[in-house]
Amino acid sequence: IVKLYESQHEWEQVIHFKKRVLEVVTDDERFHLLSEVGDLWKEKVGNVHKAIESYVDASALQPDDHKVLHK
């Protein structure tokens, strides 16, 4: 479903389904998904506030990851 919405540039739907996956993955996978969701909010949707929320959630899982802290 995510690939379908990506091909149609339906970024908010992509984000919605990636967030649903967060409920069933490990912390490491959750960290990467939250970072991806933050990037989508920032780069594709243009919603910096939502991006920051995702990056903060990701950094709570891996506080020493400087890439997410920088974003």
XYZ file of N, CA and C in Angstrom:
213
model
N 0.831 -1.187 0.000
C 0.000 0.000 0.000
C 0.871 1.244 0.000
N 1.950 1.213 0.770
C 2.844 2.370 0.837
C 3.428 2.670 -0.539
N 3.879 1.648 -1.235
C 4.462 1.843 -2.573
C 3.434 2.443 -3.534
N 2.192 2.004 -3.436
C 1.135 2.533 -4.293
C 0.946 4.029 -4.045
N 0.840 4.418 -2.772
C 0.666 5.826 -2.448
C 1.905 6.652 -2.794
N 3.093 6.051 -2.641
C 4.308 6.760 -3.043
C 4.292 7.058 -4.534
N 3.874 6.098 -5.324
C 3.849 6.304 -6.777
C 2.834 7.371 -7.179
N 1.816 7.578 -6.343
C 0.803 8.587 -6.619
C 1.090 9.915 -5.908
N 2.206 9.971 -5.224
C 2.621 11.166 -4.477
C 1.584 11.578 -3.433
N 0.954 10.603 -2.831
C -0.003 10.825 -1.745
C 0.753 10.692 -0.423
N 1.536 11.716 -0.108
C 2.497 11.629 0.991
C 1.847 11.463 2.351
N 0.713 12.104 2.579
C 0.067 11.946 3.880
C -0.455 10.524 4.077
N -0.865 9.867 3.017
C -1.272 8.464 3.110
C -0.058 7.567 3.362
N 1.054 7.886 2.717
C 2.293 7.140 2.955
C 2.655 7.232 4.440
N 2.608 8.443 4.970
C 2.917 8.661 6.383
C 1.947 7.882 7.266
N 0.677 7.941 6.947
C -0.335 7.235 7.736
C -0.020 5.741 7.839
N 0.285 5.117 6.718
C 0.522 3.675 6.742
C 1.876 3.324 7.357
N 2.871 4.177 7.197
C 4.151 3.925 7.874
C 3.969 4.017 9.379
N 3.151 4.950 9.837
C 2.905 5.077 11.271
C 2.147 3.870 11.815
N 1.302 3.271 11.020
C 0.591 2.066 11.456
C 1.565 0.915 11.665
N 2.604 0.864 10.865
C 3.613 -0.194 10.990
C 4.392 -0.037 12.299
N 4.490 1.180 12.813
C 5.235 1.426 14.044
C 4.766 0.563 15.206
N 3.506 0.167 15.174
C 2.932 -0.596 16.278
C 3.474 -2.018 16.373
N 4.082 -2.530 15.297
C 4.459 -3.946 15.280
C 5.933 -4.198 14.971
N 6.775 -3.186 15.088
C 8.189 -3.371 14.757
C 9.059 -3.179 15.996
N 10.309 -3.576 15.874
C 11.263 -3.416 16.968
C 11.640 -1.946 17.125
N 12.308 -1.631 18.213
C 12.722 -0.247 18.457
C 13.659 0.267 17.370
N 14.550 -0.591 16.887
C 15.481 -0.164 15.839
C 14.720 0.183 14.559
N 13.792 -0.659 14.194
C 12.979 -0.386 13.003
C 12.084 0.831 13.228
N 11.579 0.976 14.434
C 10.738 2.124 14.786
C 11.538 3.423 14.622
N 12.789 3.404 15.071
C 13.651 4.575 14.942
C 13.788 4.985 13.474
N 14.076 4.022 12.611
C 14.264 4.326 11.193
C 12.963 4.799 10.538
N 11.856 4.187 10.896
C 10.569 4.613 10.339
C 10.212 6.027 10.792
N 10.438 6.335 12.059
C 10.154 7.684 12.547
C 11.019 8.726 11.849
N 12.260 8.377 11.592
C 13.137 9.281 10.857
C 12.638 9.482 9.428
N 12.210 8.395 8.778
C 11.653 8.491 7.423
C 10.383 9.331 7.407
N 9.532 9.120 8.403
C 8.291 9.892 8.487
C 8.613 11.376 8.676
N 9.589 11.670 9.501
C 10.015 13.061 9.677
C 10.482 13.672 8.369
N 11.257 12.914 7.627
C 11.735 13.399 6.327
C 10.577 13.656 5.371
N 9.591 12.764 5.369
C 8.427 12.948 4.495
C 7.645 14.201 4.884
N 7.418 14.374 6.185
C 6.713 15.577 6.624
C 7.454 16.830 6.177
N 8.763 16.829 6.349
C 9.555 18.021 6.040
C 9.690 18.244 4.540
N 10.104 17.222 3.811
C 10.472 17.398 2.407
C 9.301 17.299 1.438
N 8.352 16.425 1.716
C 7.263 16.193 0.762
C 5.997 16.970 1.098
N 5.682 17.059 2.390
C 4.449 17.726 2.790
C 4.707 19.185 3.153
N 5.900 19.478 3.659
C 6.226 20.848 4.042
C 5.702 21.229 5.417
N 5.487 20.235 6.269
C 4.996 20.492 7.616
C 6.148 20.269 8.603
N 6.825 21.345 8.925
C 8.013 21.270 9.780
C 7.652 20.845 11.199
N 6.510 21.285 11.699
C 6.120 20.939 13.067
C 5.905 19.434 13.226
N 5.244 18.807 12.262
C 5.043 17.355 12.309
C 6.381 16.631 12.150
N 7.251 17.178 11.313
C 8.575 16.580 11.138
C 9.340 16.579 12.456
N 9.294 17.702 13.155
C 9.992 17.804 14.435
C 9.445 16.779 15.427
N 8.131 16.600 15.461
C 7.534 15.599 16.356
C 8.088 14.207 16.071
N 8.196 13.862 14.797
C 8.729 12.542 14.439
C 10.194 12.411 14.807
N 10.969 13.461 14.561
C 12.391 13.422 14.908
C 12.593 13.330 16.419
N 11.761 14.011 17.193
C 11.859 13.935 18.658
C 11.540 12.517 19.131
N 10.508 11.913 18.551
C 10.171 10.533 18.906
C 11.308 9.578 18.549
N 11.921 9.798 17.395
C 13.047 8.951 16.979
C 14.237 9.144 17.911
N 14.523 10.382 18.261
C 15.686 10.628 19.120
C 15.476 10.089 20.528
N 14.228 9.930 20.945
C 13.966 9.312 22.247
C 14.380 7.840 22.244
N 14.322 7.209 21.076
C 14.723 5.805 20.960
C 16.234 5.642 20.859
N 16.879 6.590 20.174
C 18.340 6.547 20.022
C 18.895 7.955 20.236
N 19.023 8.361 21.488
C 19.419 9.746 21.788
C 20.821 10.132 21.317
N 21.662 9.162 21.017
C 23.022 9.484 20.574
C 23.152 9.600 19.061
N 22.076 9.414 18.328
C 22.135 9.511 16.872
C 22.158 10.987 16.473
N 23.315 11.448 16.043
C 23.507 12.867 15.750
C 22.799 13.311 14.478
N 22.555 12.404 13.548
C 21.869 12.776 12.313
C 20.447 13.249 12.600
N 19.744 12.495 13.442
C 18.368 12.872 13.777
C 18.371 14.137 14.625
N 19.308 14.234 15.544
C 19.393 15.448 16.370
C 19.651 16.674 15.494
N 20.439 16.510 14.472
C 20.738 17.631 13.578
C 19.504 18.033 12.765
N 18.732 17.045 12.336
C 17.526 17.335 11.549
C 16.569 18.179 12.361
